[in-house]
């Protein structure tokens, strides 16, 4: 049984998809059997994603001059807040030899509430008299960036559960137990150094307004924090590991990353903005003007440290090969810095030197991904695109990927 598993593992490893098209790229155990050295082109290896919570690209046509909105369109536009989220990362350095690899990435992420649905309802349906409206538009919105340097290492030989003393009997006629005992397991680990770069966030936001029997008013207050030119970044380590288990014509994968990651932004500058406008029936008096108060304070608020505690990323899944040509995968990912989150299934194959991959996933929205490129003995080039919620004009967001890798 052991010889069969090892033989199958070698056959499957020999066909394993090349680096840029790997379905589990962040698993360090993937490089356990890599038999070449590689370097990635900086600047040409990146991923960009942007997505909103409500509007499709085609909805831009709703706002053409002179066009009257249907009631169903008004209902859609007032059904939810408009939130914008995005992610961008680019590889600055990436090189490795056989079962080790070193990389440096710059990662940017943003999560912003653009418009509370209370305002779209006011635009289409107006406001009620003698009702005080209160909103907290943009409160909690933030954007930040950091740099991540990673050193990956994978043990080049397969381990197995039989190495653990007293876990399995030395001799057994149970084929399942003997197969489980001798199942090869490839392991890898990574050490990350994370350097916080920039941060901006809205700490507090409040808007209050009303039309009363004797007056109208609105009161706006916003407090925010941000890095400035005098800011110096903070360094924080994190860790990760991965497992890769061959089984027949496939693999099982498990990995975690960003364990103990905390992004620290010290000595942040800040400010607050407030404005109050009141207009009452006193305007009937000669010479009366509406009362208006506006206050802007820059660098008025300082925080010794802003710490973002990041949950460890997690990925589990399996890849199986049919007819020596078609790779099929299913996986679940939970990663705050990855847009291809949640449940994901995909297929991949290669025609001559042209690989093709297509996948379908579901997190907060359904998303579709396509990848292609060129694969030569010494060069890999990958381009990809992702559509969120729908295709082309019916998509709520879009993503682009690119990577060029030289092998030697």
PDB file of N, CA and C in Angstrom, residues 306-349:
ATOM      1  N   UNK A 306      -2.493  53.057  17.139  1.00  0.00           N
ATOM      2  CA  UNK A 306      -3.712  52.444  16.596  1.00  0.00           C
ATOM      3  C   UNK A 306      -3.343  51.037  16.162  1.00  0.00           C
ATOM      4  N   UNK A 307      -3.917  50.043  16.808  1.00  0.00           N
ATOM      5  CA  UNK A 307      -3.564  48.653  16.522  1.00  0.00           C
ATOM      6  C   UNK A 307      -4.716  47.947  15.823  1.00  0.00           C
ATOM      7  N   UNK A 308      -4.444  47.379  14.674  1.00  0.00           N
ATOM      8  CA  UNK A 308      -5.415  46.570  13.944  1.00  0.00           C
ATOM      9  C   UNK A 308      -5.089  45.104  14.187  1.00  0.00           C
ATOM     10  N   UNK A 309      -5.956  44.424  14.902  1.00  0.00           N
ATOM     11  CA  UNK A 309      -5.749  43.007  15.154  1.00  0.00           C
ATOM     12  C   UNK A 309      -6.359  42.212  14.004  1.00  0.00           C
ATOM     13  N   UNK A 310      -5.515  41.492  13.314  1.00  0.00           N
ATOM     14  CA  UNK A 310      -5.921  40.768  12.109  1.00  0.00           C
ATOM     15  C   UNK A 310      -6.148  39.295  12.442  1.00  0.00           C
ATOM     16  N   UNK A 311      -7.297  38.780  12.046  1.00  0.00           N
ATOM     17  CA  UNK A 311      -7.559  37.355  12.238  1.00  0.00           C
ATOM     18  C   UNK A 311      -6.656  36.530  11.325  1.00  0.00           C
ATOM     19  N   UNK A 312      -6.146  35.397  11.801  1.00  0.00           N
ATOM     20  CA  UNK A 312      -5.329  34.544  10.929  1.00  0.00           C
ATOM     21  C   UNK A 312      -6.108  34.116   9.694  1.00  0.00           C
ATOM     22  N   UNK A 313      -5.435  34.096   8.559  1.00  0.00           N
ATOM     23  CA  UNK A 313      -6.069  33.589   7.345  1.00  0.00           C
ATOM     24  C   UNK A 313      -6.076  32.057   7.377  1.00  0.00           C
ATOM     25  N   UNK A 314      -7.060  31.484   6.708  1.00  0.00           N
ATOM     26  CA  UNK A 314      -7.258  30.034   6.761  1.00  0.00           C
ATOM     27  C   UNK A 314      -7.727  29.552   5.398  1.00  0.00           C
ATOM     28  N   UNK A 315      -7.183  28.444   4.949  1.00  0.00           N
ATOM     29  CA  UNK A 315      -7.591  27.873   3.667  1.00  0.00           C
ATOM     30  C   UNK A 315      -7.552  26.351   3.752  1.00  0.00           C
ATOM     31  N   UNK A 316      -8.625  25.714   3.328  1.00  0.00           N
ATOM     32  CA  UNK A 316      -8.686  24.258   3.291  1.00  0.00           C
ATOM     33  C   UNK A 316      -9.371  23.858   1.987  1.00  0.00           C
ATOM     34  N   UNK A 317      -8.876  22.812   1.353  1.00  0.00           N
ATOM     35  CA  UNK A 317      -9.488  22.395   0.099  1.00  0.00           C
ATOM     36  C   UNK A 317      -8.812  21.186  -0.496  1.00  0.00           C
ATOM     37  N   UNK A 318      -9.282  20.809  -1.660  1.00  0.00           N
ATOM     38  CA  UNK A 318      -8.753  19.632  -2.340  1.00  0.00           C
ATOM     39  C   UNK A 318      -8.712  19.888  -3.838  1.00  0.00           C
ATOM     40  N   UNK A 319      -7.746  19.246  -4.475  1.00  0.00           N
ATOM     41  CA  UNK A 319      -7.570  19.321  -5.929  1.00  0.00           C
ATOM     42  C   UNK A 319      -7.508  17.899  -6.480  1.00  0.00           C
ATOM     43  N   UNK A 320      -8.219  17.651  -7.562  1.00  0.00           N
ATOM     44  CA  UNK A 320      -8.237  16.305  -8.140  1.00  0.00           C
ATOM     45  C   UNK A 320      -8.099  16.411  -9.651  1.00  0.00           C
ATOM     46  N   UNK A 321      -7.391  15.444 -10.213  1.00  0.00           N
ATOM     47  CA  UNK A 321      -7.116  15.467 -11.644  1.00  0.00           C
ATOM     48  C   UNK A 321      -7.852  14.328 -12.353  1.00  0.00           C
ATOM     49  N   UNK A 322      -8.571  14.703 -13.411  1.00  0.00           N
ATOM     50  CA  UNK A 322      -9.317  13.727 -14.200  1.00  0.00           C
ATOM     51  C   UNK A 322      -8.670  13.572 -15.577  1.00  0.00           C
ATOM     52  N   UNK A 323      -8.505  12.341 -16.020  1.00  0.00           N
ATOM     53  CA  UNK A 323      -8.043  12.017 -17.374  1.00  0.00           C
ATOM     54  C   UNK A 323      -6.666  12.633 -17.680  1.00  0.00           C
ATOM     55  N   UNK A 324      -5.869  12.900 -16.644  1.00  0.00           N
ATOM     56  CA  UNK A 324      -4.536  13.487 -16.823  1.00  0.00           C
ATOM     57  C   UNK A 324      -4.558  14.829 -17.534  1.00  0.00           C
ATOM     58  N   UNK A 325      -5.706  15.493 -17.585  1.00  0.00           N
ATOM     59  CA  UNK A 325      -5.801  16.762 -18.307  1.00  0.00           C
ATOM     60  C   UNK A 325      -6.561  17.847 -17.548  1.00  0.00           C
ATOM     61  N   UNK A 326      -7.502  17.450 -16.716  1.00  0.00           N
ATOM     62  CA  UNK A 326      -8.409  18.422 -16.121  1.00  0.00           C
ATOM     63  C   UNK A 326      -8.252  18.425 -14.605  1.00  0.00           C
ATOM     64  N   UNK A 327      -7.850  19.592 -14.053  1.00  0.00           N
ATOM     65  CA  UNK A 327      -7.763  19.770 -12.609  1.00  0.00           C
ATOM     66  C   UNK A 327      -9.054  20.400 -12.092  1.00  0.00           C
ATOM     67  N   UNK A 328      -9.633  19.796 -11.067  1.00  0.00           N
ATOM     68  CA  UNK A 328     -10.851  20.303 -10.441  1.00  0.00           C
ATOM     69  C   UNK A 328     -10.563  20.555  -8.969  1.00  0.00           C
ATOM     70  N   UNK A 329     -10.960  21.720  -8.448  1.00  0.00           N
ATOM     71  CA  UNK A 329     -10.678  22.033  -7.048  1.00  0.00           C
ATOM     72  C   UNK A 329     -11.927  22.566  -6.361  1.00  0.00           C
ATOM     73  N   UNK A 330     -11.949  22.381  -5.046  1.00  0.00           N
ATOM     74  CA  UNK A 330     -12.920  23.030  -4.175  1.00  0.00           C
ATOM     75  C   UNK A 330     -12.155  23.490  -2.946  1.00  0.00           C
ATOM     76  N   UNK A 331     -12.480  24.692  -2.455  1.00  0.00           N
ATOM     77  CA  UNK A 331     -11.768  25.198  -1.290  1.00  0.00           C
ATOM     78  C   UNK A 331     -12.644  26.190  -0.531  1.00  0.00           C
ATOM     79  N   UNK A 332     -12.260  26.399   0.725  1.00  0.00           N
ATOM     80  CA  UNK A 332     -12.852  27.464   1.537  1.00  0.00           C
ATOM     81  C   UNK A 332     -11.725  28.328   2.071  1.00  0.00           C
ATOM     82  N   UNK A 333     -11.858  29.644   1.916  1.00  0.00           N
ATOM     83  CA  UNK A 333     -10.824  30.583   2.342  1.00  0.00           C
ATOM     84  C   UNK A 333     -11.436  31.664   3.216  1.00  0.00           C
ATOM     85  N   UNK A 334     -10.715  32.015   4.274  1.00  0.00           N
ATOM     86  CA  UNK A 334     -11.087  33.155   5.109  1.00  0.00           C
ATOM     87  C   UNK A 334      -9.838  34.015   5.278  1.00  0.00           C
ATOM     88  N   UNK A 335      -9.790  35.130   4.542  1.00  0.00           N
ATOM     89  CA  UNK A 335      -8.596  35.973   4.506  1.00  0.00           C
ATOM     90  C   UNK A 335      -9.025  37.424   4.349  1.00  0.00           C
ATOM     91  N   UNK A 336      -8.653  38.286   5.290  1.00  0.00           N
ATOM     92  CA  UNK A 336      -9.062  39.683   5.251  1.00  0.00           C
ATOM     93  C   UNK A 336      -8.409  40.458   4.115  1.00  0.00           C
ATOM     94  N   UNK A 337      -7.324  39.927   3.548  1.00  0.00           N
ATOM     95  CA  UNK A 337      -6.604  40.634   2.498  1.00  0.00           C
ATOM     96  C   UNK A 337      -6.799  40.004   1.132  1.00  0.00           C
ATOM     97  N   UNK A 338      -7.640  38.989   1.038  1.00  0.00           N
ATOM     98  CA  UNK A 338      -7.885  38.329  -0.240  1.00  0.00           C
ATOM     99  C   UNK A 338      -9.332  38.532  -0.647  1.00  0.00           C
ATOM    100  N   UNK A 339      -9.558  38.827  -1.926  1.00  0.00           N
ATOM    101  CA  UNK A 339     -10.918  39.035  -2.394  1.00  0.00           C
ATOM    102  C   UNK A 339     -11.597  37.749  -2.808  1.00  0.00           C
ATOM    103  N   UNK A 340     -10.818  36.731  -3.135  1.00  0.00           N
ATOM    104  CA  UNK A 340     -11.420  35.452  -3.514  1.00  0.00           C
ATOM    105  C   UNK A 340     -11.659  34.645  -2.247  1.00  0.00           C
ATOM    106  N   UNK A 341     -12.571  35.175  -1.421  1.00  0.00           N
ATOM    107  CA  UNK A 341     -12.866  34.597  -0.125  1.00  0.00           C
ATOM    108  C   UNK A 341     -14.038  33.634  -0.228  1.00  0.00           C
ATOM    109  N   UNK A 342     -14.305  32.938   0.881  1.00  0.00           N
ATOM    110  CA  UNK A 342     -15.462  32.075   0.947  1.00  0.00           C
ATOM    111  C   UNK A 342     -15.264  30.762   0.203  1.00  0.00           C
ATOM    112  N   UNK A 343     -16.368  30.204  -0.282  1.00  0.00           N
ATOM    113  CA  UNK A 343     -16.325  28.927  -0.993  1.00  0.00           C
ATOM    114  C   UNK A 343     -16.008  29.177  -2.470  1.00  0.00           C
ATOM    115  N   UNK A 344     -15.145  28.328  -3.017  1.00  0.00           N
ATOM    116  CA  UNK A 344     -14.684  28.528  -4.386  1.00  0.00           C
ATOM    117  C   UNK A 344     -14.456  27.173  -5.037  1.00  0.00           C
ATOM    118  N   UNK A 345     -14.938  27.008  -6.268  1.00  0.00           N
ATOM    119  CA  UNK A 345     -14.681  25.800  -7.054  1.00  0.00           C
ATOM    120  C   UNK A 345     -14.201  26.223  -8.439  1.00  0.00           C
ATOM    121  N   UNK A 346     -13.318  25.445  -9.024  1.00  0.00           N
ATOM    122  CA  UNK A 346     -12.724  25.839 -10.303  1.00  0.00           C
ATOM    123  C   UNK A 346     -12.221  24.620 -11.051  1.00  0.00           C
ATOM    124  N   UNK A 347     -11.986  24.825 -12.335  1.00  0.00           N
ATOM    125  CA  UNK A 347     -11.369  23.807 -13.185  1.00  0.00           C
ATOM    126  C   UNK A 347     -10.231  24.461 -13.959  1.00  0.00           C
ATOM    127  N   UNK A 348      -9.209  23.666 -14.264  1.00  0.00           N
ATOM    128  CA  UNK A 348      -8.072  24.168 -15.017  1.00  0.00           C
ATOM    129  C   UNK A 348      -7.524  23.117 -15.953  1.00  0.00           C
ATOM    130  N   UNK A 349      -7.058  23.548 -17.109  1.00  0.00           N
ATOM    131  CA  UNK A 349      -6.444  22.649 -18.073  1.00  0.00           C
ATOM    132  C   UNK A 349      -5.446  23.440 -18.901  1.00  0.00           C
TER     133      UNK A 349
END
